[in-house]
Coordinates of C-alpha atoms and ligand atoms in Angstrom, one line a residue:
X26 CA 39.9 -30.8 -85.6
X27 CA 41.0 -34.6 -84.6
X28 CA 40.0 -37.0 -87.0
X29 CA 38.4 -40.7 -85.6
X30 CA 41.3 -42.9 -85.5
X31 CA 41.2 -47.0 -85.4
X32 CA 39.3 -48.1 -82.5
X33 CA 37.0 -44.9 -81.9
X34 CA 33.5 -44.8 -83.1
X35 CA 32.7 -42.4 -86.0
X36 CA 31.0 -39.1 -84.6
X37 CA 27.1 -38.7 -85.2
X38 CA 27.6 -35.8 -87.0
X39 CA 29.7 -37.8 -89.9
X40 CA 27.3 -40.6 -90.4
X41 CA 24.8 -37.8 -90.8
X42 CA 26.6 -35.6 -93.3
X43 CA 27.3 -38.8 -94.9
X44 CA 23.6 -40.3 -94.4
X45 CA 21.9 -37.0 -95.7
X46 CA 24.4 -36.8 -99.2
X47 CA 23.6 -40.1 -100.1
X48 CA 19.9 -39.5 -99.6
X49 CA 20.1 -36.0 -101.5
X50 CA 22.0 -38.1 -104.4
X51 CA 19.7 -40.5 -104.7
X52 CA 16.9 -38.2 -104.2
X53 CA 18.3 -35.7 -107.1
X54 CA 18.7 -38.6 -109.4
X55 CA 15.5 -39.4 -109.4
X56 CA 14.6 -40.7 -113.0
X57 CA 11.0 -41.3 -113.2
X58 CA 10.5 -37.3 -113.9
X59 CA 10.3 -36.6 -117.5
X60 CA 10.6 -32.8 -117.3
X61 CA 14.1 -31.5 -117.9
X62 CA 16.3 -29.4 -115.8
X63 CA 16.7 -26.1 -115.8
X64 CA 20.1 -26.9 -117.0
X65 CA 21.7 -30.3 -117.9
X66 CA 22.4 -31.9 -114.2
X67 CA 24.6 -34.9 -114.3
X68 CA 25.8 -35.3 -110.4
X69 CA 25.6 -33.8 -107.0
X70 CA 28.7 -31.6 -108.0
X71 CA 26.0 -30.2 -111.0
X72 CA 23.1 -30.2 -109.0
X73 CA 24.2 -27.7 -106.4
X74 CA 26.5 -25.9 -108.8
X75 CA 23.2 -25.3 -110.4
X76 CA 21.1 -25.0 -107.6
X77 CA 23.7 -22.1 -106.1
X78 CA 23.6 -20.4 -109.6
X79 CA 20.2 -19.9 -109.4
X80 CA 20.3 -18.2 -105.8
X81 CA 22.9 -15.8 -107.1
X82 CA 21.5 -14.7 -110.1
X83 CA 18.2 -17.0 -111.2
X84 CA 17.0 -14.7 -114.4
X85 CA 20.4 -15.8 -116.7
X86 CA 19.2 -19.0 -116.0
X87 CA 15.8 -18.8 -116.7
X88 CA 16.4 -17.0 -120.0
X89 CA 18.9 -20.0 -120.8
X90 CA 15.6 -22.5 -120.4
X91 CA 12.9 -19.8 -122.0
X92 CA 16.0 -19.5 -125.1
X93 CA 15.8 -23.1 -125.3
X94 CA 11.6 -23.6 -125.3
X95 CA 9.7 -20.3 -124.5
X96 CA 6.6 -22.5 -124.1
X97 CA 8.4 -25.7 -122.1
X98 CA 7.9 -26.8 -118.9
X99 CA 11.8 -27.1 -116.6
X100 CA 12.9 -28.1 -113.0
X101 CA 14.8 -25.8 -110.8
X102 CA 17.3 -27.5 -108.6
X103 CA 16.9 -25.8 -105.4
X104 CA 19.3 -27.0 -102.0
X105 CA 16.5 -29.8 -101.0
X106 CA 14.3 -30.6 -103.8
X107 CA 13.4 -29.5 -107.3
X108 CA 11.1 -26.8 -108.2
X109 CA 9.2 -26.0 -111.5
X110 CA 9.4 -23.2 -114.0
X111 CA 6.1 -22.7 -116.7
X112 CA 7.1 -21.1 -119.6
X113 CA 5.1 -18.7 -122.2
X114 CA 1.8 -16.9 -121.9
X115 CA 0.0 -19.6 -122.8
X116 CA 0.7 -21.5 -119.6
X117 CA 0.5 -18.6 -117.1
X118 CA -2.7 -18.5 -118.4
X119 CA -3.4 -22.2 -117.9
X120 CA -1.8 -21.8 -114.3
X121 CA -4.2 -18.8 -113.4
X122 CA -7.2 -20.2 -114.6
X123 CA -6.7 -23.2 -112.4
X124 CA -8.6 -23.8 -109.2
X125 CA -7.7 -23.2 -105.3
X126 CA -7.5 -26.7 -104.6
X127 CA -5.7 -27.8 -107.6
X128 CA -2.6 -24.9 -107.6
X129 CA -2.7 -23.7 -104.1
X130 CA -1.7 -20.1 -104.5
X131 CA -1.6 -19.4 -101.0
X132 CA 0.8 -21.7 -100.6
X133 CA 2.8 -20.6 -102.9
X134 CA 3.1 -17.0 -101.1
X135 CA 3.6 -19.2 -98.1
X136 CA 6.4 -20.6 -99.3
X137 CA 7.9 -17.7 -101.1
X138 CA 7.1 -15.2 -97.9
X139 CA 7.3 -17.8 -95.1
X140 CA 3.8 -15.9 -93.7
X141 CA 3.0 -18.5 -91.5
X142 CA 6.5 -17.8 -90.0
X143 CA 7.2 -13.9 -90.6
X144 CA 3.8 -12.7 -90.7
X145 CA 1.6 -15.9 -88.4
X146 CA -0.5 -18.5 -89.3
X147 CA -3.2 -16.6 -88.8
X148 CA -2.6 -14.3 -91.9
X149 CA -2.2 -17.1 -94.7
X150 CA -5.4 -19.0 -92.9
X151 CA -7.6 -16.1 -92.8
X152 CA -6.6 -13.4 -95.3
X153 CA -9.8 -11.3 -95.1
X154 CA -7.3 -8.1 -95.8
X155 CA -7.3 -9.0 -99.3
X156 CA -10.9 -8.1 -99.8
X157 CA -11.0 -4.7 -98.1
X158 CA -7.9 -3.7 -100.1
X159 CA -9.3 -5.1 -103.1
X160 CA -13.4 -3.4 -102.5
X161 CA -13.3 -0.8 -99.5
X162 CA -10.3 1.0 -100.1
X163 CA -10.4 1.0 -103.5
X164 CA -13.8 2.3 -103.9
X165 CA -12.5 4.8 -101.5
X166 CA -9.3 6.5 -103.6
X167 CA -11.4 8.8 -105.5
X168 CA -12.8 10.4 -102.0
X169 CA -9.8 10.0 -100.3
X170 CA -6.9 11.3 -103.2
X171 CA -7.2 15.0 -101.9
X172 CA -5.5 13.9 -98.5
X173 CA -3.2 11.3 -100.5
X174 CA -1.8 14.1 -102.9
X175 CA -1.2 16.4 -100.0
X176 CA 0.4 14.1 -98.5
X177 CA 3.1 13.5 -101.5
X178 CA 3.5 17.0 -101.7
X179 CA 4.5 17.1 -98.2
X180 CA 6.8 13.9 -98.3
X181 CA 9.0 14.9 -101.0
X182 CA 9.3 18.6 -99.5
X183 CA 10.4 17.0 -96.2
X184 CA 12.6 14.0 -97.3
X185 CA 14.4 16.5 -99.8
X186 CA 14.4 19.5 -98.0
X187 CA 15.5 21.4 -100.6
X188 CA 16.8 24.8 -99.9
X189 CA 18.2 26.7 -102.9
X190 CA 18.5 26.0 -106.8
X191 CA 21.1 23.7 -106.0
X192 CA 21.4 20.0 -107.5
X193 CA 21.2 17.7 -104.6
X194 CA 22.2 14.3 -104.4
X195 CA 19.1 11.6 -103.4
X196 CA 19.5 8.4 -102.6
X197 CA 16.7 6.8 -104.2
X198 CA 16.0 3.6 -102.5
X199 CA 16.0 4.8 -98.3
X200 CA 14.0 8.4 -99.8
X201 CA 11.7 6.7 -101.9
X202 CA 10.6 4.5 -99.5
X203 CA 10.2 7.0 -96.8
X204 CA 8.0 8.9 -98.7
X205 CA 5.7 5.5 -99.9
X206 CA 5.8 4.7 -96.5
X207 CA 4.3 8.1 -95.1
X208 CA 1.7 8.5 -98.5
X209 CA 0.5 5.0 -98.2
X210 CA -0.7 5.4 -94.5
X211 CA -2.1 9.1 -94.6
X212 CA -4.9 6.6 -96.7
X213 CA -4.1 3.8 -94.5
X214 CA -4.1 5.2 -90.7
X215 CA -4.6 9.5 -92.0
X216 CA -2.9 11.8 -89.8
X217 CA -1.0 12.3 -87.6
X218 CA -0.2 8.5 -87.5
X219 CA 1.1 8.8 -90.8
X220 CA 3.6 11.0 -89.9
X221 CA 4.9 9.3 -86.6
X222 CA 8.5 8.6 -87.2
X223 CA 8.0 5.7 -84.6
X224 CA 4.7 4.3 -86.4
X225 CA 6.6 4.6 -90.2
X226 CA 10.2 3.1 -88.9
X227 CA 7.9 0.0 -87.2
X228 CA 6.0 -0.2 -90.8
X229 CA 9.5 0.2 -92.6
X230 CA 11.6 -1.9 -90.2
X231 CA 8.7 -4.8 -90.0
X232 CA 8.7 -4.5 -94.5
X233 CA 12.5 -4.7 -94.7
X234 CA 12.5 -7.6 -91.9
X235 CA 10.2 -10.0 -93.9
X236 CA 11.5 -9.3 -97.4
X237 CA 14.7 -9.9 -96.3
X238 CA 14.4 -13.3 -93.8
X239 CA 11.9 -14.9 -95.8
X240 CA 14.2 -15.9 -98.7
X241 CA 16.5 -16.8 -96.2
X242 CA 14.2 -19.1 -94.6
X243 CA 13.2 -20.6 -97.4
X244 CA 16.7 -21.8 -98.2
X245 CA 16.3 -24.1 -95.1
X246 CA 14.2 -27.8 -95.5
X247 CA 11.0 -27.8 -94.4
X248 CA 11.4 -29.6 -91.5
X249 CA 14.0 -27.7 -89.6
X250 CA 11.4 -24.2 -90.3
X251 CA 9.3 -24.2 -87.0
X252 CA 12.9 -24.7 -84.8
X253 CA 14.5 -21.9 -87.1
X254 CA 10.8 -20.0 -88.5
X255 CA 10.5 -18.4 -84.9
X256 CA 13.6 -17.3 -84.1
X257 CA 13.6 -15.2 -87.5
X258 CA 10.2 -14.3 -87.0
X259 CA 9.9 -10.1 -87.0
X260 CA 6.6 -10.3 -86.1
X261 CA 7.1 -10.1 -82.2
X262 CA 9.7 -7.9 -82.4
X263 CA 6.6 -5.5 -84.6
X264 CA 4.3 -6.4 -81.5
X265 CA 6.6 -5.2 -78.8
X266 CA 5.9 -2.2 -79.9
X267 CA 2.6 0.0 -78.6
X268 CA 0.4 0.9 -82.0
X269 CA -2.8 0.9 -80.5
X270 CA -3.5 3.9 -78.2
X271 CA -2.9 6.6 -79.8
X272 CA -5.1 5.6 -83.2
X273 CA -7.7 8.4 -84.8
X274 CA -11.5 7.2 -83.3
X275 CA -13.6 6.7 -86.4
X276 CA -11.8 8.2 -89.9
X277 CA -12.7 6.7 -93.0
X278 CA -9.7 4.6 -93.5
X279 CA -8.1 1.2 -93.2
X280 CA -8.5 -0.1 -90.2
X281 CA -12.4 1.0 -90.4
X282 CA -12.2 -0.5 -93.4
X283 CA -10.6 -3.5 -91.7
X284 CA -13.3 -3.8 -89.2
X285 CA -16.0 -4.2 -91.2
X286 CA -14.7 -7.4 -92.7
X287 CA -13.1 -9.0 -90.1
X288 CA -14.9 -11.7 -88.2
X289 CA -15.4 -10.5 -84.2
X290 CA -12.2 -12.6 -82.8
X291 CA -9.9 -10.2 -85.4
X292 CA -11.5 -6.9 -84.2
X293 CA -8.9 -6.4 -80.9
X294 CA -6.2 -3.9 -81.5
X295 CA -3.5 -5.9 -81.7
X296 CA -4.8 -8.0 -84.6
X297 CA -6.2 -5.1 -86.0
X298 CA -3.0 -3.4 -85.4
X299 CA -1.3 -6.6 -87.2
X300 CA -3.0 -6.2 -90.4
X301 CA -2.0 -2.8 -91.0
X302 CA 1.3 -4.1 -90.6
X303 CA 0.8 -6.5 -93.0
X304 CA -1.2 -4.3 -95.8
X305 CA 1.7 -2.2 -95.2
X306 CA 4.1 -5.0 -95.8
X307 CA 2.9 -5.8 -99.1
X308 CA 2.3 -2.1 -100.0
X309 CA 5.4 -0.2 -99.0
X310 CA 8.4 -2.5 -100.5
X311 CA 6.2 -3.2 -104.3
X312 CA 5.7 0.5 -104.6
X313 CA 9.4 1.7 -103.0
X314 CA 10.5 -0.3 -105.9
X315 CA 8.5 1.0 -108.7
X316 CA 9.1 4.4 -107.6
X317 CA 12.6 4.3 -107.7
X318 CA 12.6 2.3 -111.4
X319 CA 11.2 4.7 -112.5
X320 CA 13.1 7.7 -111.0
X321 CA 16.0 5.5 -112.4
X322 CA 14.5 5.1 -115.6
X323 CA 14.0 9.2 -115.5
X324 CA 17.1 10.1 -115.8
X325 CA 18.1 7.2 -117.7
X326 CA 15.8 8.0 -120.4
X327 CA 15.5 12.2 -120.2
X328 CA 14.1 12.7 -123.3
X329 CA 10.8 11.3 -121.6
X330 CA 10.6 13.9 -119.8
X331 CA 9.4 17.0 -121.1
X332 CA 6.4 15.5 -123.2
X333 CA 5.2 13.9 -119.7
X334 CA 5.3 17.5 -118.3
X335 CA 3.3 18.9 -121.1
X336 CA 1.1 16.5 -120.4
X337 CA 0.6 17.1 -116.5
X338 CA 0.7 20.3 -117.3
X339 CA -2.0 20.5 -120.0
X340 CA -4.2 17.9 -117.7
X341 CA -3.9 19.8 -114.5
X342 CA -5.5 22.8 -116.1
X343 CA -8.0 21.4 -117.7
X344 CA -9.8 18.7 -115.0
X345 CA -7.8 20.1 -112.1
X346 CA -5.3 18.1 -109.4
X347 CA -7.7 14.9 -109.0
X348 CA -8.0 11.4 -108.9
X349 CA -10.0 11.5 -112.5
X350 CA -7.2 13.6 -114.0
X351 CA -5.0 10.9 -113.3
X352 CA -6.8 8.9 -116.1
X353 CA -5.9 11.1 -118.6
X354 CA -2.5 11.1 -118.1
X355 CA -1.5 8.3 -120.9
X356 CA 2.0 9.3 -120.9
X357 CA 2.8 9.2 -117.7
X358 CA 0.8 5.8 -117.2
X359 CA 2.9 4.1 -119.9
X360 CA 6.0 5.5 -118.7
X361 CA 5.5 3.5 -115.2
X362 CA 3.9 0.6 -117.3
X363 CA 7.2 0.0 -119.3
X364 CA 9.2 0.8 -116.3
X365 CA 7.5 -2.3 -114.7
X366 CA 7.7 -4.4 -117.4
X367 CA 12.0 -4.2 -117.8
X368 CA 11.6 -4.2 -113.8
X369 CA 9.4 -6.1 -112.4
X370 CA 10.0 -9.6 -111.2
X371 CA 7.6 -12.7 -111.7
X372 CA 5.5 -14.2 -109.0
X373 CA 6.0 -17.6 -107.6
X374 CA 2.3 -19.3 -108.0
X375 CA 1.7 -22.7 -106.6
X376 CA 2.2 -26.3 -105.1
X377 CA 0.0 -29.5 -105.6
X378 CA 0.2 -32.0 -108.8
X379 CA -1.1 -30.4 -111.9
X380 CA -1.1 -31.4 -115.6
X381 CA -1.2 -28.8 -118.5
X382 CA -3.2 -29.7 -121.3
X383 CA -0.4 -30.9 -123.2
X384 CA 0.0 -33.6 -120.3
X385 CA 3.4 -32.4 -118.8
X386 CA 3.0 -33.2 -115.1
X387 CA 4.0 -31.5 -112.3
X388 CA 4.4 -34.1 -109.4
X389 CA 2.2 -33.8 -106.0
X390 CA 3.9 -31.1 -103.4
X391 CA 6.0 -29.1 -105.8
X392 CA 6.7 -25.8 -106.2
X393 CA 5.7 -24.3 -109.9
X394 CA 6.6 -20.6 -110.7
X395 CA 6.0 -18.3 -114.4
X396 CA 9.2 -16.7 -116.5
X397 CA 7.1 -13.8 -115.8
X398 CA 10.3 -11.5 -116.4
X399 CA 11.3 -13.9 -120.0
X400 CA 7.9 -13.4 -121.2
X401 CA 7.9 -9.4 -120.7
X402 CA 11.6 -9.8 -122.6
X403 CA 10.0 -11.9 -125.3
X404 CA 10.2 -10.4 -128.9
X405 CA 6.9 -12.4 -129.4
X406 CA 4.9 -10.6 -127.1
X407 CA 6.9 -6.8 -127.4
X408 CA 8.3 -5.2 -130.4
X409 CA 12.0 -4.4 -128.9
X410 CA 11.6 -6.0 -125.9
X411 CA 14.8 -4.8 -124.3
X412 CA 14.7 -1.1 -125.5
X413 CA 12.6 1.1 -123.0
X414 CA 10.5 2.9 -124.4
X415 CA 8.2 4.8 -121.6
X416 CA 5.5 5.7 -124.8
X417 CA 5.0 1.9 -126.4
X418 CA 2.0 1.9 -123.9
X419 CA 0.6 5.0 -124.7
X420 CA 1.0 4.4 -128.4
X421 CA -0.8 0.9 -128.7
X422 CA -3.6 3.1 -126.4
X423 CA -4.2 5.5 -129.4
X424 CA -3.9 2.8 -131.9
X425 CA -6.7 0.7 -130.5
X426 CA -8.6 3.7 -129.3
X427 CA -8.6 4.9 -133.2
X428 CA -10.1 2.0 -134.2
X429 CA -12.4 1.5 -130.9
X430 CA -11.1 -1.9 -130.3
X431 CA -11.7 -3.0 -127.1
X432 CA -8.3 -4.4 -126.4
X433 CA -7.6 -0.5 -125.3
X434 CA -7.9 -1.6 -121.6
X435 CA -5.2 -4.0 -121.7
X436 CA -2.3 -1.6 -121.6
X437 CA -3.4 0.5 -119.0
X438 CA -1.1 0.5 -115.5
X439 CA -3.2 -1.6 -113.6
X440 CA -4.1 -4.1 -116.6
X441 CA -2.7 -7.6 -116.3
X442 CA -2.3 -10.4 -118.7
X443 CA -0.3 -13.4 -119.6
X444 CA 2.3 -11.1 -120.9
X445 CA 2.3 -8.5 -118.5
X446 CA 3.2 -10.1 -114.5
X447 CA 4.2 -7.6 -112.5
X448 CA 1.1 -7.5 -110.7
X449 CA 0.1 -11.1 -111.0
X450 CA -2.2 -12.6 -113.0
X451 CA -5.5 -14.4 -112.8
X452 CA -8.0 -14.3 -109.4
X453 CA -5.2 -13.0 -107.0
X454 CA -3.6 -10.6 -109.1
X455 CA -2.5 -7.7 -107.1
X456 CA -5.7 -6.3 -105.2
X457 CA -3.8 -3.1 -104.2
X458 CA -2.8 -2.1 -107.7
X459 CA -5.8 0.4 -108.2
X460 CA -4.2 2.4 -105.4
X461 CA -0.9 1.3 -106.5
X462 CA -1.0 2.5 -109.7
X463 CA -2.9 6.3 -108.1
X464 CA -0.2 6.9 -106.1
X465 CA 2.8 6.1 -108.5
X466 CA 1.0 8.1 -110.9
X467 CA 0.6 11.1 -108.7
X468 CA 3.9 10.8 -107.7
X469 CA 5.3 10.9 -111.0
X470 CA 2.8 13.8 -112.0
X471 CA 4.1 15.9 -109.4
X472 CA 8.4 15.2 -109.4
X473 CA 7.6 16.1 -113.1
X474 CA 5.8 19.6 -112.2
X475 CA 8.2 20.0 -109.2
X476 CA 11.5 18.7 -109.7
X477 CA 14.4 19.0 -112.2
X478 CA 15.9 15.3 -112.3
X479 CA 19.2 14.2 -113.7
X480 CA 22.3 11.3 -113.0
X481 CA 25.7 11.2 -114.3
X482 CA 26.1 7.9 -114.2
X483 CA 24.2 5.3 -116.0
X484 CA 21.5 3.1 -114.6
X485 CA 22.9 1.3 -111.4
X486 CA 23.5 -2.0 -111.3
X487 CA 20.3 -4.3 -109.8
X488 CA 21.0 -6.9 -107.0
X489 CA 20.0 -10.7 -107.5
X490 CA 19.2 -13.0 -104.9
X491 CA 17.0 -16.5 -106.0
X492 CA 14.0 -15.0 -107.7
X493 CA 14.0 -11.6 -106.5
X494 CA 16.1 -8.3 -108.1
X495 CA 16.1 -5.6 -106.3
X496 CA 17.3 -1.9 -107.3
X497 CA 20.9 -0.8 -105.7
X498 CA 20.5 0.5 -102.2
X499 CA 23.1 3.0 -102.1
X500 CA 22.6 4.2 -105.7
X501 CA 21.8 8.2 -105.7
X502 CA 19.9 10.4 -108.6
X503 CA 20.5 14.5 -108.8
X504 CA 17.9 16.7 -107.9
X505 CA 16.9 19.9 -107.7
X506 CA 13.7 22.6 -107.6
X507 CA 12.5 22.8 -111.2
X508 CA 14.1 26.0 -113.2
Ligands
HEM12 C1 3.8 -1.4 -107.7 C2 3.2 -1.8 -106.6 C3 2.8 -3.3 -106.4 C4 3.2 -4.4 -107.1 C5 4.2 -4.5 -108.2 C6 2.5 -5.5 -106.5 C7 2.6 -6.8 -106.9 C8 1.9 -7.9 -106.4 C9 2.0 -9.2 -106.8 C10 2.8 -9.7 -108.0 C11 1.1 -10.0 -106.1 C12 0.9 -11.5 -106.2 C13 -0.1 -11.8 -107.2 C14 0.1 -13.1 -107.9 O1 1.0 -13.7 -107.7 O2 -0.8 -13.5 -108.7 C15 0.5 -9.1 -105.1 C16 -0.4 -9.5 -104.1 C17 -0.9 -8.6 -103.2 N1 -0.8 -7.3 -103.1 FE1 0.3 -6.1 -104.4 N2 1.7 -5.0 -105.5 C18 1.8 -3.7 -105.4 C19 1.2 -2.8 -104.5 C20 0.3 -3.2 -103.6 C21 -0.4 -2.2 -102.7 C22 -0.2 -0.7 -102.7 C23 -1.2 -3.0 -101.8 C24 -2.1 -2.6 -100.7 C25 -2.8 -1.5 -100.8 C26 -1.0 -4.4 -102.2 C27 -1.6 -5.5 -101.6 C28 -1.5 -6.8 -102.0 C29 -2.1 -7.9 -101.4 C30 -3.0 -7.8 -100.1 C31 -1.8 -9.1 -102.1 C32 -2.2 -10.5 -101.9 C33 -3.3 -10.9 -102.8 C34 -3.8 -12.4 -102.7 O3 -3.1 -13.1 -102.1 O4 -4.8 -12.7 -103.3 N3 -0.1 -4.5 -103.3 N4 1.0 -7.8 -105.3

């Protein structure tokens, strides 16, 4: 490359670079806000040394900050502003009591899934899906759990194919999510959709694609998203494909569901078609990754094992294979519960000013997310936070139940609270979770019944990237037809 010599004018591209620094200094050095960094930032050097240490691994660093004051308020340096980080229960709970207009949540997913850009505008302006997951469908998992369990029983015998007494090796992540994928849509689109390799690689492909551009997208300014936003947009590539023909006439499942909230512009196929897409989205890659936590916890943590099958067992024969029986299944529900809590990653929540009641202010347009995964590590709020123990759940259950305290439905699966964030908290916490929590717990139910599992190895390592861990892809478990 030549460099500008006397007499020749300096290239564009150099007063730029050199234009946008110095902006970005002064920018970063703003004084005026009181809140402290995540970590001590004294220069540009500092700032993106920071700001590139919390897109490679972000939990270290939030731990450093929740170390430091487990109920403060910090500021994240990201690459092109700063972002805010509420610590402690107390102010998750002051963040999800707040109104829509004052913490915009659905910005917040915007700006942590790009939906207007991977999913359309369309979904984050109009996101009527949330209330038939959250009503219809749920109401419907009781009537619908015959079809739901036949369908994991089927899943597993096909994705393991398992032909003698031998110990196979699965890989967890691609398996797991194969069989989510096919379970989640016998309730979502029944059969034989569900088991259209076409229909579930679309579902899978279109999950991966959004989970995987957004955080890449949101690494760019906001101004340069709707030249870049489109291009990395999966959503066409989703729509290229035919899912409308061939779709079951009038079964009692999502997209029914669908139809009878949506207003009469979002009743065509294709939109309809769209929002399966999306439930699916938000569905398939949550689940995939609680199911294989807690396959890896399994084998991790064997001697879990064999009181969980007593208690299937036992269950089973007395209320029979149903959606009810599930509820008695304490073991098994704490298991998945504590799996979540050493697993699960905390949600990003809003923008907009806001002060907490202690009058730290967040300034107008700024990102604010909860420690969620710092307060589920807190010794404050868990007894041995970072030992798992798959019965903690189970025993607090019987404790409270003894002494009919009401607090017994806070440590069920789907329960949240400002200690437990793996579903959210607050008026959107996780709609899907009553399904969610059905279908892991099935799932569980019958690997236990089915399956000897085992590893030689020890837990595999997780993958960081900004805010979000996710479990090894390559890692595999051994398996084989129970003795
Ligand atoms: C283990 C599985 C799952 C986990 C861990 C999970 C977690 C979450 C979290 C953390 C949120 C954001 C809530 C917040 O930030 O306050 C969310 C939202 C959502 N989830 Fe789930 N989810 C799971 C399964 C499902 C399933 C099976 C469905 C569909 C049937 C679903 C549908 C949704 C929808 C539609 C939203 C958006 C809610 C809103 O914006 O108000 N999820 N989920």
């Amino acid at each position: 490359m030549s460099s500008p010599t006397p007499g020749t004018s300096i290239p564009p591209l150099y007063i730029l670079l050199a234009g946008g620094t110095t902006v970005l200094w002064l920018w970063t050095r703003k004084p005026a806000d009181p809140v402290p960094p995540l970590v001590e930032v004294d220069g540009l050097w500092s700032y993106y040394a920071t700001a590139y240490r919390f897109i490679k691994n972000s939990s270290d660093l939030i731990l450093q900050a929740y170390v430091r004051d487990r109920h403060g308020v910090f500021r994240i340096p990201r690459l092109f502003r700063w972002d805010y980080l509420a610590n402690g229960a107390d102010r998750v709970a002051e963040v999800a009591a707040a109104r829509e207009d004052v913490l915009s949540f659905m910005h917040g997913v915007d700006e942590t899934l790009q939906v207007s850009y991977m999913m359309g505008s369309e979904i984050r302006d109009n996101p009527y899906h949330h209330h038939t997951v959250q009503t219809t469908l749920t109401r419907n998992l009781a009537r619908c759990f015959p079809q739901v369990k036949d369908e994991i029983v089927c899943a597993f015998d096909d994705v393991l194919s398992l032909k003698d007494e031998e110990w196979k090796p699965f890989a967890v992540l691609p398996g797991a999510m194969k069989v989510v994928a096919r379970t989640t849509n016998r309730l979502f689109v029944g059969l034989p959709l569900c088991r259209n390799q076409e229909y579930l690689n679309i579902s899978i492909r279109y999950t991966i694609a959004v989970f995987k551009r957004c955080h890449i997208l949101s690494l760019f300014p906001h101004w340069i998203r709707p030249v870049i936003g489109p291009l990395m947009s999966p959503k066409k590539e989703a729509d290229r494909h035919k899912l409308g023909p061939d779709w079951p006439d009038k079964p009692n499942d999502l997209i029914s569901w669908l139809m009878q909230d949506a207003a009469p512009a979002d009743k065509t196929v294709p939109a309809l078609a769209h929002r399966v897409l999306i439930v699916n989205m938000a569905a398939i890659h949550t689940s995939t990754m609680a199911l294989v936590n807690v396959l890896f916890d399994l084998t991790t943590y064997p001697s879990h094992i064999q009181p969980m099958r007593e208690e299937v067992e036992r269950v089973i024969m007395q209320e029979g294979w149903t959606k009810a029986a599930l509820n008695s299944m304490h073991l098994v529900d704490s298991f998945i519960r504590e799996s979540q809590r050493l697993n699960g990653s905390s949600p990003v929540v809003a923008k907009d000013g806001f002060r907490f009641s202690d009058g730290t202010f967040i300034p107008f347009g700024s990102y604010l997310a909860t420690s969620g995964r710092a307060v589920q590590h807190d010794a404050e709020n868990y007894e041995r936070p970072e030992t798992f123990d798959g019965f903690r759940f189970a025993r607090m259950r019987e404790e409270l139940e003894q002494n009919a305290d009401h607090a017994v439905f806070k440590n069920h699966m789907i329960s949240t609270s400002p200690t437990h964030l793996v579903f959210g908290y607050g008026r959107h916490a996780c709609p899907g979770r009553f399904f969610a929590a059905t279908e892991l717990k099935a799932m569980l139910a019958h690997i236990l019944i089915t399956y000897d599992v085992k590893s030689d190895e020890g837990r595999p390592v997780e993958y960081s990237f900004g805010r979000v861990r996710t479990a090894s892809p390559t890692a595999t478990i051994l398996i084989r037809k129970r003795q």
